[in-house]
N, C-alpha and C. Protein backbone atom coordinates (compact mmCIF):
# COMPACT_ATOMS: atom_id res chain seq x y z
N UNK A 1 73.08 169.40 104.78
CA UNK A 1 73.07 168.57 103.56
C UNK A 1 73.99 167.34 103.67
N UNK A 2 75.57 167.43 104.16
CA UNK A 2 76.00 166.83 104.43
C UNK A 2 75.95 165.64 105.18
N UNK A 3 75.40 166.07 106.12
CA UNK A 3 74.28 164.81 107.18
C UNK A 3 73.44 163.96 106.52
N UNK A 4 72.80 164.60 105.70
CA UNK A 4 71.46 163.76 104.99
C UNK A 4 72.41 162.48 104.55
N UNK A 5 73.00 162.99 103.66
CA UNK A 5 73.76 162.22 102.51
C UNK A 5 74.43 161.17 103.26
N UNK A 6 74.99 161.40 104.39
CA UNK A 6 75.60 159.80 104.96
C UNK A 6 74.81 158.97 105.77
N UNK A 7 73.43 159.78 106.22
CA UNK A 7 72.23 159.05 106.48
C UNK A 7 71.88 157.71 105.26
N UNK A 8 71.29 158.38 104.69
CA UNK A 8 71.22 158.33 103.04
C UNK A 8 71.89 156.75 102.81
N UNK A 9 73.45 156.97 102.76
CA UNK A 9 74.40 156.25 102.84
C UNK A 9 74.37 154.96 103.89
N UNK A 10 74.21 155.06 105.29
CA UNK A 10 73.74 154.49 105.85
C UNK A 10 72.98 153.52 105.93
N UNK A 11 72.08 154.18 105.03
CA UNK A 11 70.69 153.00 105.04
C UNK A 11 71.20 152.36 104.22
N UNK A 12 71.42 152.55 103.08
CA UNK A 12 71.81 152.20 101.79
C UNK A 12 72.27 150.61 102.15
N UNK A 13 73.90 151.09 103.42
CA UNK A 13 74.74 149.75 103.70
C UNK A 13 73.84 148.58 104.17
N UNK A 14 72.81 149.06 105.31
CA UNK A 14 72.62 148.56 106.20
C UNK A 14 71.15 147.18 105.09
N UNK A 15 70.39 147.99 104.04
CA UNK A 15 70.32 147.18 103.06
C UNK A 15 70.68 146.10 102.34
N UNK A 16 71.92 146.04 102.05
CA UNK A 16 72.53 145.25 101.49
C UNK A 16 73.30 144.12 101.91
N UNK A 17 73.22 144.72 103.38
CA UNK A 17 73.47 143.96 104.65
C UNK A 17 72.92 142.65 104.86
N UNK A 18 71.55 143.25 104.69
CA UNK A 18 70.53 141.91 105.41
C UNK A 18 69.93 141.08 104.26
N UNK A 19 70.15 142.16 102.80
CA UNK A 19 70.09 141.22 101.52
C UNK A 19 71.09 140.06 101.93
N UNK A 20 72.36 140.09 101.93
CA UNK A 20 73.55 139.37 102.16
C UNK A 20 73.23 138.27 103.51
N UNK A 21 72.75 138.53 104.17
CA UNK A 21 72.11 137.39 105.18
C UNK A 21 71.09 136.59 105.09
N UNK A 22 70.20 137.08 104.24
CA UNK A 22 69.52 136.07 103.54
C UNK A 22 69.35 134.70 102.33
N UNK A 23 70.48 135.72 102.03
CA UNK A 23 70.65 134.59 100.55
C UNK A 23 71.18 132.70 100.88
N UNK A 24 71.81 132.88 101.98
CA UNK A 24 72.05 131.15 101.85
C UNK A 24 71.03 130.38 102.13
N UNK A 25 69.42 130.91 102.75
CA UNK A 25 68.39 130.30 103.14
C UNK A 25 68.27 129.58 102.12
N UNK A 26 68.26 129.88 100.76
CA UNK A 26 68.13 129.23 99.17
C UNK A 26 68.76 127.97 99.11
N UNK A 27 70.24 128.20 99.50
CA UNK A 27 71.09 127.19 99.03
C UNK A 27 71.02 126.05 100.29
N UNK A 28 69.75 125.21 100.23
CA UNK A 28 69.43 124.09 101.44
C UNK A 28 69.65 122.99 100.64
N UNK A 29 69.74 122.34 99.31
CA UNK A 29 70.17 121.34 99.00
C UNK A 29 71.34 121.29 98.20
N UNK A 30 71.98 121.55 98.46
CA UNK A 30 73.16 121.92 97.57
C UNK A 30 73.63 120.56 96.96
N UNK A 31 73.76 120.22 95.76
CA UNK A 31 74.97 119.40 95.48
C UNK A 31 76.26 119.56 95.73
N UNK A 32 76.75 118.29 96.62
CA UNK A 32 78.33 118.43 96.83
C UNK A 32 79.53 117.74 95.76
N UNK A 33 79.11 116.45 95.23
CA UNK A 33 79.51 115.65 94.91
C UNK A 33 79.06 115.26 93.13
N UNK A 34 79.68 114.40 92.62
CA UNK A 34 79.35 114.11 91.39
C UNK A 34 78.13 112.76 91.24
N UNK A 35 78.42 112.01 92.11
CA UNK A 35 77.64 110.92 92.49
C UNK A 35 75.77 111.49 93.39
N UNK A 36 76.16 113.03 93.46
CA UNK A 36 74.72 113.12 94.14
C UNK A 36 74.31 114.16 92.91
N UNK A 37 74.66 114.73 92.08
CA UNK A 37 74.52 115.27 90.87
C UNK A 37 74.09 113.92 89.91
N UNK A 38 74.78 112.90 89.68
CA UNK A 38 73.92 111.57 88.93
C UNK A 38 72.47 111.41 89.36
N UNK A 39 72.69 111.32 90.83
CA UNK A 39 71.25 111.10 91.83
C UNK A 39 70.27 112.38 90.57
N UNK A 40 70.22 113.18 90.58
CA UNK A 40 69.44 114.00 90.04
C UNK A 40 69.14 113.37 88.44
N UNK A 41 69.48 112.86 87.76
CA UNK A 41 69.32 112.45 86.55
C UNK A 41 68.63 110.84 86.35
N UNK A 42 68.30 110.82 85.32
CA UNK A 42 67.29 109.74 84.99
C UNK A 42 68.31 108.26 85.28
N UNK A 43 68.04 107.37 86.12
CA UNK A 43 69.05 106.22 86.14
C UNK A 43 68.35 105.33 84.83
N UNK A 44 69.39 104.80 84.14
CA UNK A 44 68.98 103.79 82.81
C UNK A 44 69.78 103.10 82.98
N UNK A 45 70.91 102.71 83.65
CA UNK A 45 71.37 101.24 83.40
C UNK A 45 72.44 100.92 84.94
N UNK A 46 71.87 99.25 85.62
CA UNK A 46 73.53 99.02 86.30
C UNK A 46 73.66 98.06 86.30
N UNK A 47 74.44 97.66 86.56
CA UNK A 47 75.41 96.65 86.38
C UNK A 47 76.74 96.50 86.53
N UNK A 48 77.40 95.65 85.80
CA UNK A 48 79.22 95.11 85.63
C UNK A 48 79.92 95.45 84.18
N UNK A 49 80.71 96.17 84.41
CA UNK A 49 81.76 96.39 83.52
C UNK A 49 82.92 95.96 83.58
N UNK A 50 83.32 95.12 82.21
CA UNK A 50 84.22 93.87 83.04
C UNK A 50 85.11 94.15 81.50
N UNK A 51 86.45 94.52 82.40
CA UNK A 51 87.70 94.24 81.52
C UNK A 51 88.98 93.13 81.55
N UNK A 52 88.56 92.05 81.11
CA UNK A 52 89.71 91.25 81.24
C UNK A 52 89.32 90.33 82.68
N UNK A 53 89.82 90.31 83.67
CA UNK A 53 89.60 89.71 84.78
C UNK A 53 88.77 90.11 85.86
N UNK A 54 88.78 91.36 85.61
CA UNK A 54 88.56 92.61 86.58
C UNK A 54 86.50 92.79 86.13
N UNK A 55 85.95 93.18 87.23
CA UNK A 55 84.37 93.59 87.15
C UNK A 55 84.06 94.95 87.98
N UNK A 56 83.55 96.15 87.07
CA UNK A 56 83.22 97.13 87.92
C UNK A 56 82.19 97.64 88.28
N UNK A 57 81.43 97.81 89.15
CA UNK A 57 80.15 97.99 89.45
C UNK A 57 79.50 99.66 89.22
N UNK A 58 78.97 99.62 88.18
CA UNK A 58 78.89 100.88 87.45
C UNK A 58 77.54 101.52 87.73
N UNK A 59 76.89 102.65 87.81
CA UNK A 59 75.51 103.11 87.56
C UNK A 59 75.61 104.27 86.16
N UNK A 60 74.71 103.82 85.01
CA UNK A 60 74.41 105.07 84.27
C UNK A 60 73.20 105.78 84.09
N UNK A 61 73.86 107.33 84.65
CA UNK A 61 72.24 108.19 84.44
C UNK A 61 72.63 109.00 83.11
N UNK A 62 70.94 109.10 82.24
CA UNK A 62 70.84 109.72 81.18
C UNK A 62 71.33 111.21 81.38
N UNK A 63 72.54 111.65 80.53
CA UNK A 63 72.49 112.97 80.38
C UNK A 63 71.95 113.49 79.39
N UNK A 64 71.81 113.20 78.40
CA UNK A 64 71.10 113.36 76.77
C UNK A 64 70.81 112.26 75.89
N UNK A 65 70.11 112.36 75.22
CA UNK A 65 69.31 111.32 74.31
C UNK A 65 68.16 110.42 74.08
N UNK A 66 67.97 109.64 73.80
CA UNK A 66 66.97 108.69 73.95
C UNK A 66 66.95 107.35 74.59
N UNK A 67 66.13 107.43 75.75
CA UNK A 67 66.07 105.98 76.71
C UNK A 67 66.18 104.48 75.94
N UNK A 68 64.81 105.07 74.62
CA UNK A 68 64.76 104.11 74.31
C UNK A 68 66.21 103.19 73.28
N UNK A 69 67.07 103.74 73.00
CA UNK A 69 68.11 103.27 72.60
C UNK A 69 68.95 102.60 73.63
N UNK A 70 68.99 102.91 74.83
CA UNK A 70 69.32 102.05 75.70
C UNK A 70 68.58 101.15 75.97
N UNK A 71 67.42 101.00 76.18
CA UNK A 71 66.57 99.82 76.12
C UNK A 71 66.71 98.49 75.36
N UNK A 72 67.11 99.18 73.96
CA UNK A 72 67.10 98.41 73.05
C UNK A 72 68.13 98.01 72.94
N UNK A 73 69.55 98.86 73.01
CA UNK A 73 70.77 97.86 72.62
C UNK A 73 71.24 97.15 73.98
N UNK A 74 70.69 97.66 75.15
CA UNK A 74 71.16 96.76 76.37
C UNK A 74 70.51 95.84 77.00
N UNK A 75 69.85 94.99 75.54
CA UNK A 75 68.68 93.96 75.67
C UNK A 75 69.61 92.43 76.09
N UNK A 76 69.14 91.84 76.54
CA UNK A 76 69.31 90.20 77.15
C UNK A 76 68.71 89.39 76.62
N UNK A 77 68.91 89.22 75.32
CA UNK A 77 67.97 88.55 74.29
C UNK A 77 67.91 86.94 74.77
N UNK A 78 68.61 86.44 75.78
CA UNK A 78 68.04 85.38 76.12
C UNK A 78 67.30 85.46 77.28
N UNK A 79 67.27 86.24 77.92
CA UNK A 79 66.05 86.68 79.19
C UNK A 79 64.99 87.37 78.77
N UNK A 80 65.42 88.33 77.49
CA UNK A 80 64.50 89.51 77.04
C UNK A 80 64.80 90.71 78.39
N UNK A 81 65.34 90.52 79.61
CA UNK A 81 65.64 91.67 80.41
C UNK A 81 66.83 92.47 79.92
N UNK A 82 67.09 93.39 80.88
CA UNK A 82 68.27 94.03 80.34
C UNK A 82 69.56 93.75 80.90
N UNK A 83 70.43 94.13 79.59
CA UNK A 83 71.84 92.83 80.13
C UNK A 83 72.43 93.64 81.57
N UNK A 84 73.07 92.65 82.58
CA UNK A 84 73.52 93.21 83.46
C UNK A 84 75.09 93.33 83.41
N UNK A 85 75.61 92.80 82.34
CA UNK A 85 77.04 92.68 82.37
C UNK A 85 77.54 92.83 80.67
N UNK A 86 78.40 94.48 81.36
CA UNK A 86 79.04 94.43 79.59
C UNK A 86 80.99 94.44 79.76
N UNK A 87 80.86 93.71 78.47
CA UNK A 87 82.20 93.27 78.30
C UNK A 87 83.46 94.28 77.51
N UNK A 88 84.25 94.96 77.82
CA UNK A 88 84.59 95.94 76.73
C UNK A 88 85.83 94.97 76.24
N UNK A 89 85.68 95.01 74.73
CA UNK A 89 86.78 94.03 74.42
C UNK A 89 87.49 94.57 73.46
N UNK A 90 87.35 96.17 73.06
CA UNK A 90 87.85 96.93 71.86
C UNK A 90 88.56 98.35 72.99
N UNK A 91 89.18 98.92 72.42
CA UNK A 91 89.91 99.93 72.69
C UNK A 91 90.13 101.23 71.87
N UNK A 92 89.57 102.47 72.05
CA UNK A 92 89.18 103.69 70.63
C UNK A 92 90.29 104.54 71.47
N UNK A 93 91.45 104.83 70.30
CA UNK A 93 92.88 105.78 70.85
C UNK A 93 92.33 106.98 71.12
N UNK A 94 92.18 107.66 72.11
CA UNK A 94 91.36 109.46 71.86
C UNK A 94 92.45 110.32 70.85
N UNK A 95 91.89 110.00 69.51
CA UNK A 95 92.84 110.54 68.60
C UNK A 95 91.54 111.54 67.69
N UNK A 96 91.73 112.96 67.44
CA UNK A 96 90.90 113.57 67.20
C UNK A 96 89.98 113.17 66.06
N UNK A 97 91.21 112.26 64.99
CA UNK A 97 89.86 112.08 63.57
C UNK A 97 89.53 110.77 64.63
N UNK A 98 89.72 109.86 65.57
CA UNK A 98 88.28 109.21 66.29
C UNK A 98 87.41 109.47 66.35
N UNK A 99 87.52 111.26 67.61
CA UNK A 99 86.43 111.46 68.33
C UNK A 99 85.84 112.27 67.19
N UNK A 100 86.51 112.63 65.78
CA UNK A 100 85.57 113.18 65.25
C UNK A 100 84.63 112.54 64.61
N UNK A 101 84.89 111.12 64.17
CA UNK A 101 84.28 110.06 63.79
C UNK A 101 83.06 109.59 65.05
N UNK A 102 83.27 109.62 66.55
CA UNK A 102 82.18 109.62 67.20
C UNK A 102 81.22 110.74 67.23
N UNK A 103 81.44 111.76 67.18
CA UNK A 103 80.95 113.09 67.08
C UNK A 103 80.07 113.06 65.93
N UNK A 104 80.49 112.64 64.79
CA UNK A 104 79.73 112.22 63.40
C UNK A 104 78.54 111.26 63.41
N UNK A 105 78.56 110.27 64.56
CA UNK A 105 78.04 109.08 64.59
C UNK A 105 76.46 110.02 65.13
N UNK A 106 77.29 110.98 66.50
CA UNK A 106 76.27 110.86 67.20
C UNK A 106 75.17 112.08 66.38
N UNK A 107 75.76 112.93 65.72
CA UNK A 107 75.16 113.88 65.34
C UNK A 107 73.76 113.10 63.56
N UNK A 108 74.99 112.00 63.54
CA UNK A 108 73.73 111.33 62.19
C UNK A 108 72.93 110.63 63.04
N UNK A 109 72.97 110.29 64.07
CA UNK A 109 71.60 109.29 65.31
C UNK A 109 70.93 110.19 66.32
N UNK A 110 71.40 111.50 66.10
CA UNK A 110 70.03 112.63 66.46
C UNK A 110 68.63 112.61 65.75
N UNK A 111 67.62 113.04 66.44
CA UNK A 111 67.54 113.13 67.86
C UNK A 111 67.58 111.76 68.81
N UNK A 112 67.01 110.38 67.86
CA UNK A 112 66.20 109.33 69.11
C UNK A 112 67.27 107.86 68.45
N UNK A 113 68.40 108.21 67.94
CA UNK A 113 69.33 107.28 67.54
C UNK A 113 70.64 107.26 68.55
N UNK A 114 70.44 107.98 69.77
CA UNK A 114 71.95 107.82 70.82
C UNK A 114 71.87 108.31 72.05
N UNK A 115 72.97 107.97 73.08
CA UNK A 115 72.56 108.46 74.00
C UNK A 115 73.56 108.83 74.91
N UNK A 116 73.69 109.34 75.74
CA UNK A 116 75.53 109.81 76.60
C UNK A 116 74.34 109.48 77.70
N UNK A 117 75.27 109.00 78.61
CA UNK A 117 75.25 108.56 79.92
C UNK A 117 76.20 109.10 80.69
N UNK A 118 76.09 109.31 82.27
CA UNK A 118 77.23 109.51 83.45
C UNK A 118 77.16 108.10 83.87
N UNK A 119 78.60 107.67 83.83
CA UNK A 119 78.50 106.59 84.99
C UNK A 119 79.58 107.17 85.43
N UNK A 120 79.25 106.49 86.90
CA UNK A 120 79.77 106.60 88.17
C UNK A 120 80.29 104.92 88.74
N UNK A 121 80.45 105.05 90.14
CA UNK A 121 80.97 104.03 90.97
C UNK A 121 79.20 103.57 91.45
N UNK A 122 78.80 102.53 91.45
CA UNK A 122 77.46 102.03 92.12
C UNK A 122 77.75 101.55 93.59
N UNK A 123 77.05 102.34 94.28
CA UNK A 123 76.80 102.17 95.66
C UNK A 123 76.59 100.12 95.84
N UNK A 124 77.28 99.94 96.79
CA UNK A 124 76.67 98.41 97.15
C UNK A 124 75.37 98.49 97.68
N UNK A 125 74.50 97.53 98.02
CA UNK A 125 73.21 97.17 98.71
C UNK A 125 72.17 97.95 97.91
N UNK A 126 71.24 97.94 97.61
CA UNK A 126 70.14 97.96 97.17
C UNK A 126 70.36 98.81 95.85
N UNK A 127 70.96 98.55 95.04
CA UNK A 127 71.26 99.17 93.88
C UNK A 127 70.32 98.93 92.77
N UNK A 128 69.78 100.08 91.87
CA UNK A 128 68.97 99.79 91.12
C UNK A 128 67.74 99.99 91.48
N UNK A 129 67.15 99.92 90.32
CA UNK A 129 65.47 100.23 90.45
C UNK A 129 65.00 99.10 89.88
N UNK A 130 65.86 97.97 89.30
CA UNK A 130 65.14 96.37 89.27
C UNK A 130 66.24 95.44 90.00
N UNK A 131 65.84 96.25 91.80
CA UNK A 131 66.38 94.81 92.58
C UNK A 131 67.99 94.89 92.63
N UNK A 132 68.42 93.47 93.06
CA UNK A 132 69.42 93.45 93.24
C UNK A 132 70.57 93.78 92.39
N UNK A 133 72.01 93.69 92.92
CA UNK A 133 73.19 93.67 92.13
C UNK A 133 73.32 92.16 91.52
N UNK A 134 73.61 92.67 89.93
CA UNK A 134 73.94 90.58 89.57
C UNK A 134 75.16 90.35 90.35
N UNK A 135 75.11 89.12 89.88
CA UNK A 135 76.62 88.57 91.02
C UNK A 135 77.36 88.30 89.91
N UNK A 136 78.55 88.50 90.76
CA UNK A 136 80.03 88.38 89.72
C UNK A 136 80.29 86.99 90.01
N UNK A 137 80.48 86.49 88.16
CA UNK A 137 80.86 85.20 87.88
C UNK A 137 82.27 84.90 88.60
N UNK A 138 82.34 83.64 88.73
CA UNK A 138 83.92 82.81 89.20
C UNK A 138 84.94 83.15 88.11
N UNK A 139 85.98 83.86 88.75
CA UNK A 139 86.96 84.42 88.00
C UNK A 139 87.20 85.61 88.09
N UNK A 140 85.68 86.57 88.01
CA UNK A 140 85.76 88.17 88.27
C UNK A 140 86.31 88.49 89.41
N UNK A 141 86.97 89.52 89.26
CA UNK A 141 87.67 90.03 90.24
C UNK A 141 86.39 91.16 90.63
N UNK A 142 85.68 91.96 91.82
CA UNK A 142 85.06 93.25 91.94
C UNK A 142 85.78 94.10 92.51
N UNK A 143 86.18 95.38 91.47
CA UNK A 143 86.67 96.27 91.62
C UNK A 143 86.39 97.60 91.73
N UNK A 144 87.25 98.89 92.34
CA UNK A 144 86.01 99.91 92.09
C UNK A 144 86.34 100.64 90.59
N UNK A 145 85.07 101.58 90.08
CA UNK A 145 85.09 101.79 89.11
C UNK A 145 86.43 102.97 88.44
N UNK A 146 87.35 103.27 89.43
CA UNK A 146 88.35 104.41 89.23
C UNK A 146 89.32 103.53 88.77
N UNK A 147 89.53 102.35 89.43
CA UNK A 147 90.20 101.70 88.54
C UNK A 147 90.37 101.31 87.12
N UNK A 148 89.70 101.31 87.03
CA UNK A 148 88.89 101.04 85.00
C UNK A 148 88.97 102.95 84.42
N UNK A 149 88.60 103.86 85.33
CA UNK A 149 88.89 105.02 84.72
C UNK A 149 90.62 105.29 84.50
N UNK A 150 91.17 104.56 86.02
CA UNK A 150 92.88 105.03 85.66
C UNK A 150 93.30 104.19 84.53
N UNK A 151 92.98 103.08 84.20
CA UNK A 151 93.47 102.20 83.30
C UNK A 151 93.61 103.08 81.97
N UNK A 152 92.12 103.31 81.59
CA UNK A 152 91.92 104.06 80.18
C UNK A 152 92.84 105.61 80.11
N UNK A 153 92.80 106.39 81.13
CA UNK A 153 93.55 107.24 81.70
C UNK A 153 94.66 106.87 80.32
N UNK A 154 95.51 105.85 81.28
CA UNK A 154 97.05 105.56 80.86
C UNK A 154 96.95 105.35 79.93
N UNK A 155 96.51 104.53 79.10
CA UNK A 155 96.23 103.67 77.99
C UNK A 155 95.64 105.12 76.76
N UNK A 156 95.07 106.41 76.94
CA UNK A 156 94.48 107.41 76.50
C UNK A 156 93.82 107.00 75.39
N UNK A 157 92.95 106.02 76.26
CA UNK A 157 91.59 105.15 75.21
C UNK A 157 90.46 105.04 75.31
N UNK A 158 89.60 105.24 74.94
CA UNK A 158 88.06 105.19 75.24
C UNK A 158 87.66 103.01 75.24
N UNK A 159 87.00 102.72 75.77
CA UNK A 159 86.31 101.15 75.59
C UNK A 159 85.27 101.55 75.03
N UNK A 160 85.22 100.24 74.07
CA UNK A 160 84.42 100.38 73.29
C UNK A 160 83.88 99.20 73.09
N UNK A 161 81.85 98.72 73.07
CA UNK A 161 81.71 97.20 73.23
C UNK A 161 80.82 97.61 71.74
N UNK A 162 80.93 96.17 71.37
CA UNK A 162 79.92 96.20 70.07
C UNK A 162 78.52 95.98 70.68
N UNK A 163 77.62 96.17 70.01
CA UNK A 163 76.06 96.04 70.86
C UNK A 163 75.00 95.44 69.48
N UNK A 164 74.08 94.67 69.70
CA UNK A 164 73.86 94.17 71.08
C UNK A 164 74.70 92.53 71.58
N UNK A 165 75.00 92.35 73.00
CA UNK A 165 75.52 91.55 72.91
C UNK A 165 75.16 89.92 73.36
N UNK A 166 75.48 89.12 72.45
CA UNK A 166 75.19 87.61 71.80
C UNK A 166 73.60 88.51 70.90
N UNK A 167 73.41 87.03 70.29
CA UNK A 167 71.48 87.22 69.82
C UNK A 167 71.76 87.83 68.25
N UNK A 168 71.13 87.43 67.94
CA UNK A 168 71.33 87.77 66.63
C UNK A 168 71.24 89.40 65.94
N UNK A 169 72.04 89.52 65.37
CA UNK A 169 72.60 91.35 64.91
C UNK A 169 71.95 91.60 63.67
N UNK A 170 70.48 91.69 63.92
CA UNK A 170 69.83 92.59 62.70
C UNK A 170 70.29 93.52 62.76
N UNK A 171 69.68 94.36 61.46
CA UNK A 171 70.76 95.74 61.00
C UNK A 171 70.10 97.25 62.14
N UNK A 172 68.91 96.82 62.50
CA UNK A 172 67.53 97.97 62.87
C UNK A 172 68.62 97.68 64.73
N UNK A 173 69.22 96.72 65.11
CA UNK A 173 69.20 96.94 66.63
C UNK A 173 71.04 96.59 66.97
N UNK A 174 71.85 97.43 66.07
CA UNK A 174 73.01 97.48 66.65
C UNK A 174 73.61 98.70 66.70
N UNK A 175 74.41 98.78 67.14
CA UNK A 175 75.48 100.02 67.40
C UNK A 175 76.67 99.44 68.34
N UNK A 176 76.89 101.27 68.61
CA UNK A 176 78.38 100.90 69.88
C UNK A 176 78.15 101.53 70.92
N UNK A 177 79.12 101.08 71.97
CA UNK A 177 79.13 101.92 73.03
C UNK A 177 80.72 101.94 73.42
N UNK A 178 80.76 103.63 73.43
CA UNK A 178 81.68 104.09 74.10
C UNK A 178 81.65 104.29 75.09
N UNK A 179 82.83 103.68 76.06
CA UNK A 179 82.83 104.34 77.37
C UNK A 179 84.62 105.30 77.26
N UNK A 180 84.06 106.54 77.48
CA UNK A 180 85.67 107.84 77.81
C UNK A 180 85.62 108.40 79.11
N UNK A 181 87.26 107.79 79.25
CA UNK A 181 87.90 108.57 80.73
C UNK A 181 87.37 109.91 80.92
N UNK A 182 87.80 110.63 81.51
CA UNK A 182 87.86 112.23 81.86
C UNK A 182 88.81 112.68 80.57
N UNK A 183 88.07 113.09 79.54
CA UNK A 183 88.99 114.02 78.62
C UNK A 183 88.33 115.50 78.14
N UNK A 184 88.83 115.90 77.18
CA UNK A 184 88.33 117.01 76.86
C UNK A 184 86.92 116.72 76.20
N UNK A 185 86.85 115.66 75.44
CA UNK A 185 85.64 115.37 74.79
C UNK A 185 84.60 114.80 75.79
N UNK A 186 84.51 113.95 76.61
CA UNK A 186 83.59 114.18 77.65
C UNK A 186 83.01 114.75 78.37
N UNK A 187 84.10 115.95 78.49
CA UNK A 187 83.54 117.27 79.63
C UNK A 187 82.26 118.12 78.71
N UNK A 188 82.61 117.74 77.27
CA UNK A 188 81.28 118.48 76.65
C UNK A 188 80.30 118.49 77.26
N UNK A 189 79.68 117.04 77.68
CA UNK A 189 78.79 116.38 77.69
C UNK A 189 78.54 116.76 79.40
N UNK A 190 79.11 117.49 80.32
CA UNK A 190 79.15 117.54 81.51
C UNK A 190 79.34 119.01 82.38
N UNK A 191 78.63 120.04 80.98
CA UNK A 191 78.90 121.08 81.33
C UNK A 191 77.88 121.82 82.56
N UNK A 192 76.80 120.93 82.20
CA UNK A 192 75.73 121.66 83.61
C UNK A 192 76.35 120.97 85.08
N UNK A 193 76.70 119.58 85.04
CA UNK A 193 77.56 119.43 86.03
C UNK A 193 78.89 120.27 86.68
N UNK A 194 79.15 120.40 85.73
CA UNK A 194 80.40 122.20 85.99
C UNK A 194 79.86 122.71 86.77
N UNK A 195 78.65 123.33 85.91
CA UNK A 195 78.31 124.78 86.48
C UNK A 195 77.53 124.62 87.72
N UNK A 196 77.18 123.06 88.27
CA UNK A 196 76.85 122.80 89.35
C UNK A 196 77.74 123.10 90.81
N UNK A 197 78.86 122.15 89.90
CA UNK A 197 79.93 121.80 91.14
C UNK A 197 81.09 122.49 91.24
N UNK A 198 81.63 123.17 90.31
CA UNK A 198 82.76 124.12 89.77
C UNK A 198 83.73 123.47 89.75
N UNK A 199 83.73 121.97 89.65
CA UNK A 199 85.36 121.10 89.30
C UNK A 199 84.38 119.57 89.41
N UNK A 200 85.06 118.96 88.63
CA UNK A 200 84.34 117.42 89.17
C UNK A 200 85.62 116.71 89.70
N UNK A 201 85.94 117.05 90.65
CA UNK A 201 86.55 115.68 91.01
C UNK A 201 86.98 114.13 91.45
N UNK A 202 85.37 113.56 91.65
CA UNK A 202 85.20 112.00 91.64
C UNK A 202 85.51 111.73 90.38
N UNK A 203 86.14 110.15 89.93
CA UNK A 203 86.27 109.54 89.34
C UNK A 203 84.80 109.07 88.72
N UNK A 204 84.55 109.31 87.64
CA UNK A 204 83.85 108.93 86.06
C UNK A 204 84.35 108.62 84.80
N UNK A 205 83.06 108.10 84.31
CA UNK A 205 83.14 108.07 83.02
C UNK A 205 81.97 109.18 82.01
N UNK A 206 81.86 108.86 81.00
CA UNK A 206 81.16 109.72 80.03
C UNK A 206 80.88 108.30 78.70
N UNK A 207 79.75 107.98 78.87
CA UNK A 207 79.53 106.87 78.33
C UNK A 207 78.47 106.86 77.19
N UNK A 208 78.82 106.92 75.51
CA UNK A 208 78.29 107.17 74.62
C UNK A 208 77.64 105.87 74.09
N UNK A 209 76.38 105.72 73.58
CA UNK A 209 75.63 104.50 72.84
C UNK A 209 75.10 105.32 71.89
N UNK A 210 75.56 104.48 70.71
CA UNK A 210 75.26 105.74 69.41
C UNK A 210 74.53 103.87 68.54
N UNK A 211 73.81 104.08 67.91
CA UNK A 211 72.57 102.97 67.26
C UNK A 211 73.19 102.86 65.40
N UNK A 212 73.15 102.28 65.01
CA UNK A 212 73.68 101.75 63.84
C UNK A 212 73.29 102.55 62.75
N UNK A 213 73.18 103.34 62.06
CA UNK A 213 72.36 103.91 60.93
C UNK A 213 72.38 103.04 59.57
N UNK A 214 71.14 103.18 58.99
CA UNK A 214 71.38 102.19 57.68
C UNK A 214 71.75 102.82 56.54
């Protein structure tokens, strides 16, 4: 009887064995990075993010909301294309009645009134899915985008641009856009990325466009 049973036993190991040797065949594309985790998501906007002197070459992919609100407030009303360069010229303290005041915004512009974005750092050369990178005006400095994250970092401020920008501000096509460092309130917005990567450690943002309500 005794025999059987570590037979028995035996097999048992030798099972679980070759379960265990199989399983990484699965894991052939793995995400490593935060920038190849964006890759997976819908790209909606790139361009320059320009504070003060400084220009950062940004990509945003949709994590939630509606495209078409980006469409609309990141219009180029003198091209009719979409703008390639935003200016942040406001500063939001990450002070909780803020973010509870953004939190409010976004929850009254559910479902097709807002939208959170990942941006990242934009790769140089063939960036975009319309063509080239714009070129940075005389004066801009091009910087990378961690810089603009350490800034806000220090500063423990979200940027914030009014939208849309120049063109005239009917009531049906404005809002804001937040752009927030790495805080607690961003990581909301970045939890399947977690559970992707189990830490994010590239430099981002978490970039909110919430549409005007009347």
């Amino acid at each position: 009887m005794p025999k059987r049973r570590d037979s028995e036993r035996n097999h048992r190991t030798g099972e679980s064995e070759s379960k265990t040797h199989e399983e990484p065949k699965s894991e052939t594309k793995k995400v490593k990075n935060l920038s190849e985790f964006a890759q997976t998501l819908q790209l909606a906007w790139n361009g320059l993010l320009v504070l003060k002197n400084s220009c950062f070459p940004t990509s945003m992919h949709i994590l939630e909301g509606d495209l078409g609100v980006i469409n609309g407030l990141l219009k180029d009303h003198s091209s009719g294309g979409k703008l390639t360069q935003l200016k942040i010229a406001q500063r939001l303290r990450l002070d909780q009645p803020k973010l509870d005041e953004v939190t409010r915004r976004i929850k009254q512009g559910s479902p097709n009134g807002y939208a959170v974005l990942l941006a990242t750092q934009a790769t140089q050369g063939g960036v975009g899915a319309e063509g080239t990178f714009p070129v940075v005006e005389p004066g801009l400095q091009r910087r990378l985008l961690r810089n603009l994250v350490s800034y806000l970092k220090q500063k423990q401020a979200a940027g914030v641009i009014s939208l849309p920008v120049g063109g005239a501000k009917c009531r049906d096509s404005t809002g804001m856009l937040y752009a927030f460092p790495p805080c607690e309130f961003s990581q909301q917005y970045l939890q399947s990325a977690l559970r992707t990567l189990g830490k994010l450690e590239e430099e981002h943002m978490v970039i909110v466009i919430v549409k005007d309500t009347a």
